Amino acid sequence: MSLESMPNILFLMTDEHRFDVAGFAGDPVVRTPNLDRLAARGVGFTNAYTPSPVCVPGRQCIMAGKLPISCGFSGWDDLEPGTLTIPRHFSRHAYYTAACGKLHHEGTDQMQGWIHRIGDEMKMSPRYIENKNQDYFDRYARPFGDFKWSDTQEIRRAGPGNAFHVKMDEYSVKGAENFIENYFLSPYYDREKGNHQPLMLKVSLLQPHYPYFCDEELFKYYLNRVEPFTEEELFDHPFLAERAQIPGRNITPRELRRATAAYYAMVETADRHFGRVLQALEDAGQNLDEWIILYTSDHGEMLGQHGVWEKQKFFEASVRVPLLMSWPAQWPKGKKIDRNVNLTDLFSTLCDAVELETPDGLDSRSMVPLIEAEDPSSVEWENEVVSMFSKARQPLLPEEREAWMRKAIVDEGGFNLMIKRDALKYQFYGSDLPEVLFDLEVDPGETRNLIDRPEYTEALRAFRSRGRELGFAIPE
């Protein structure tokens, strides 16, 4: 592909968006006209999964095209400086890479391959400060609870409000609009850049991540329209039932309704923001049929299903994500693909789409054959996805991680692991907690653990073997 013909790329991303709270996913209440339009003009992946159902490792792994274990993550770590990421690879091939909004990089390499960053998020964690005097930092140490509300308090405080993430998203979207005008038009200086390099533009929002605060008018619209999960039974598992919010015990049905309404309002707000970005591109004379546009989220939100809120679980609501890809000039419109794909697959997919060489060593597969095939089920495809996250509560510095990971994975089961193959989903939580096996074809609500059912013996044996291949100390 010649440099002149390489398509521009728009990467839209939210934080904590459930796969099923969208008009294109069949939700009859939420209003997402811009994402629905993208779905109608492109391809939707109905079984897309995050490499890690936690913000930091999930986002880092997506951009690196690798699973957490391949990135050397011990927890909420940052990629090592200089790691090959999607923007770093594309910038080396003349793409102008610009990111507006949340990336969640906390290490010394704040750009992570982006040439241009816009937003109110660039900051380095104190743990990466070199030669720091820890005694001084200890004087100002505060417990994590000072920064993170409990799930109960998050729900009770939900409602109208102009919280920090609402303000930051507005800042990021306005920055994206200004960037687009300058890049493609520059009406005041007449020196636009757009005719010279292809553009990769990422617009990444904090919403609909908690805290559950939103626009007042949208909150009132959704308050009596949403159907919150108020009669959920807890799943019989120590981790999967952890931090449960039980109506009548520690939360009221009305509070659950308010939090659900606020979440829906944040989803619509995110959709409106993306509409502004798309409109800015069209106003600048861009033909969106010629752009590769993708939308996804780093992980989902339990939203009270199974009595659980937020993320970290391997329930579908937490680990499964929306994924749309549109390129009307080249790809089908309105197509749905039900093969299991991982967000790490985006790296190879984008490389394949623009005919760049895919780097070696990735946990990534090109989805282009699935997109272009008349029948995706006929494409040779390893229909498996893997997701994992660390049980560590504190991130470690790079020089500490290798020893920790070796000890945690092999000796102590320090990572939680999910492997999904076809409709079967296996979960391993270390030797101290029960394994879990769901069959989504017969139990889409994930209510029954089939780990001891004899008809799944062979499948269980294969899952355990695969887990050992990944480095986990799973028994025979």
mmCIF file with all atom_site columns, C-alpha atoms in Angstrom, residues 10 44 54 58 80 109 135 144 158-159 163-164 187 253 259 304 379 388-389 400-401 419 435 438 448:
data_model
loop_
_atom_site.group_PDB
_atom_site.id
_atom_site.type_symbol
_atom_site.label_atom_id
_atom_site.label_alt_id
_atom_site.label_comp_id
_atom_site.label_asym_id
_atom_site.label_entity_id
_atom_site.label_seq_id
_atom_site.pdbx_PDB_ins_code
_atom_site.Cartn_x
_atom_site.Cartn_y
_atom_site.Cartn_z
_atom_site.occupancy
_atom_site.B_iso_or_equiv
_atom_site.pdbx_formal_charge
_atom_site.auth_seq_id
_atom_site.auth_comp_id
_atom_site.auth_asym_id
_atom_site.auth_atom_id
_atom_site.pdbx_PDB_model_num
ATOM 1  C CA . LEU A 1 10  ? -9.803  6.730   14.406 1.00 0.00 ? 10  LEU A CA 1
ATOM 2  C CA . GLY A 1 44  ? -19.496 -5.888  15.095 1.00 0.00 ? 44  GLY A CA 1
ATOM 3  C CA . VAL A 1 54  ? -8.872  -4.204  35.108 1.00 0.00 ? 54  VAL A CA 1
ATOM 4  C CA . GLY A 1 58  ? -6.203  -4.131  30.192 1.00 0.00 ? 58  GLY A CA 1
ATOM 5  C CA . GLU A 1 80  ? 8.415   -0.729  30.418 1.00 0.00 ? 80  GLU A CA 1
ATOM 6  C CA . ASP A 1 109 ? 7.421   6.718   29.300 1.00 0.00 ? 109 ASP A CA 1
ATOM 7  C CA . ASP A 1 135 ? 11.191  7.921   54.373 1.00 0.00 ? 135 ASP A CA 1
ATOM 8  C CA . PHE A 1 144 ? -6.013  3.132   49.629 1.00 0.00 ? 144 PHE A CA 1
ATOM 9  C CA . ALA A 1 158 ? -24.692 7.939   42.370 1.00 0.00 ? 158 ALA A CA 1
ATOM 10 C CA . GLY A 1 159 ? -26.721 10.593  40.597 1.00 0.00 ? 159 GLY A CA 1
ATOM 11 C CA . ALA A 1 163 ? -17.436 14.896  38.705 1.00 0.00 ? 163 ALA A CA 1
ATOM 12 C CA . PHE A 1 164 ? -13.785 14.957  37.660 1.00 0.00 ? 164 PHE A CA 1
ATOM 13 C CA . PRO A 1 187 ? -8.020  28.121  8.798  1.00 0.00 ? 187 PRO A CA 1
ATOM 14 C CA . PRO A 1 253 ? -33.467 -1.013  45.439 1.00 0.00 ? 253 PRO A CA 1
ATOM 15 C CA . ALA A 1 259 ? -26.709 4.031   40.067 1.00 0.00 ? 259 ALA A CA 1
ATOM 16 C CA . GLY A 1 304 ? -25.243 -5.339  40.015 1.00 0.00 ? 304 GLY A CA 1
ATOM 17 C CA . VAL A 1 379 ? -12.131 -19.123 8.286  1.00 0.00 ? 379 VAL A CA 1
ATOM 18 C CA . MET A 1 388 ? -6.028  -12.797 33.324 1.00 0.00 ? 388 MET A CA 1
ATOM 19 C CA . PHE A 1 389 ? -5.206  -10.416 36.123 1.00 0.00 ? 389 PHE A CA 1
ATOM 20 C CA . GLU A 1 400 ? 11.091  -6.670  40.927 1.00 0.00 ? 400 GLU A CA 1
ATOM 21 C CA . ARG A 1 401 ? 8.528   -8.238  38.622 1.00 0.00 ? 401 ARG A CA 1
ATOM 22 C CA . ILE A 1 419 ? -9.804  -19.383 28.990 1.00 0.00 ? 419 ILE A CA 1
ATOM 23 C CA . GLU A 1 435 ? -12.173 -23.801 39.526 1.00 0.00 ? 435 GLU A CA 1
ATOM 24 C CA . PHE A 1 438 ? -19.487 -22.227 32.390 1.00 0.00 ? 438 PHE A CA 1
ATOM 25 C CA . ARG A 1 448 ? -24.153 -23.062 37.186 1.00 0.00 ? 448 ARG A CA 1
#
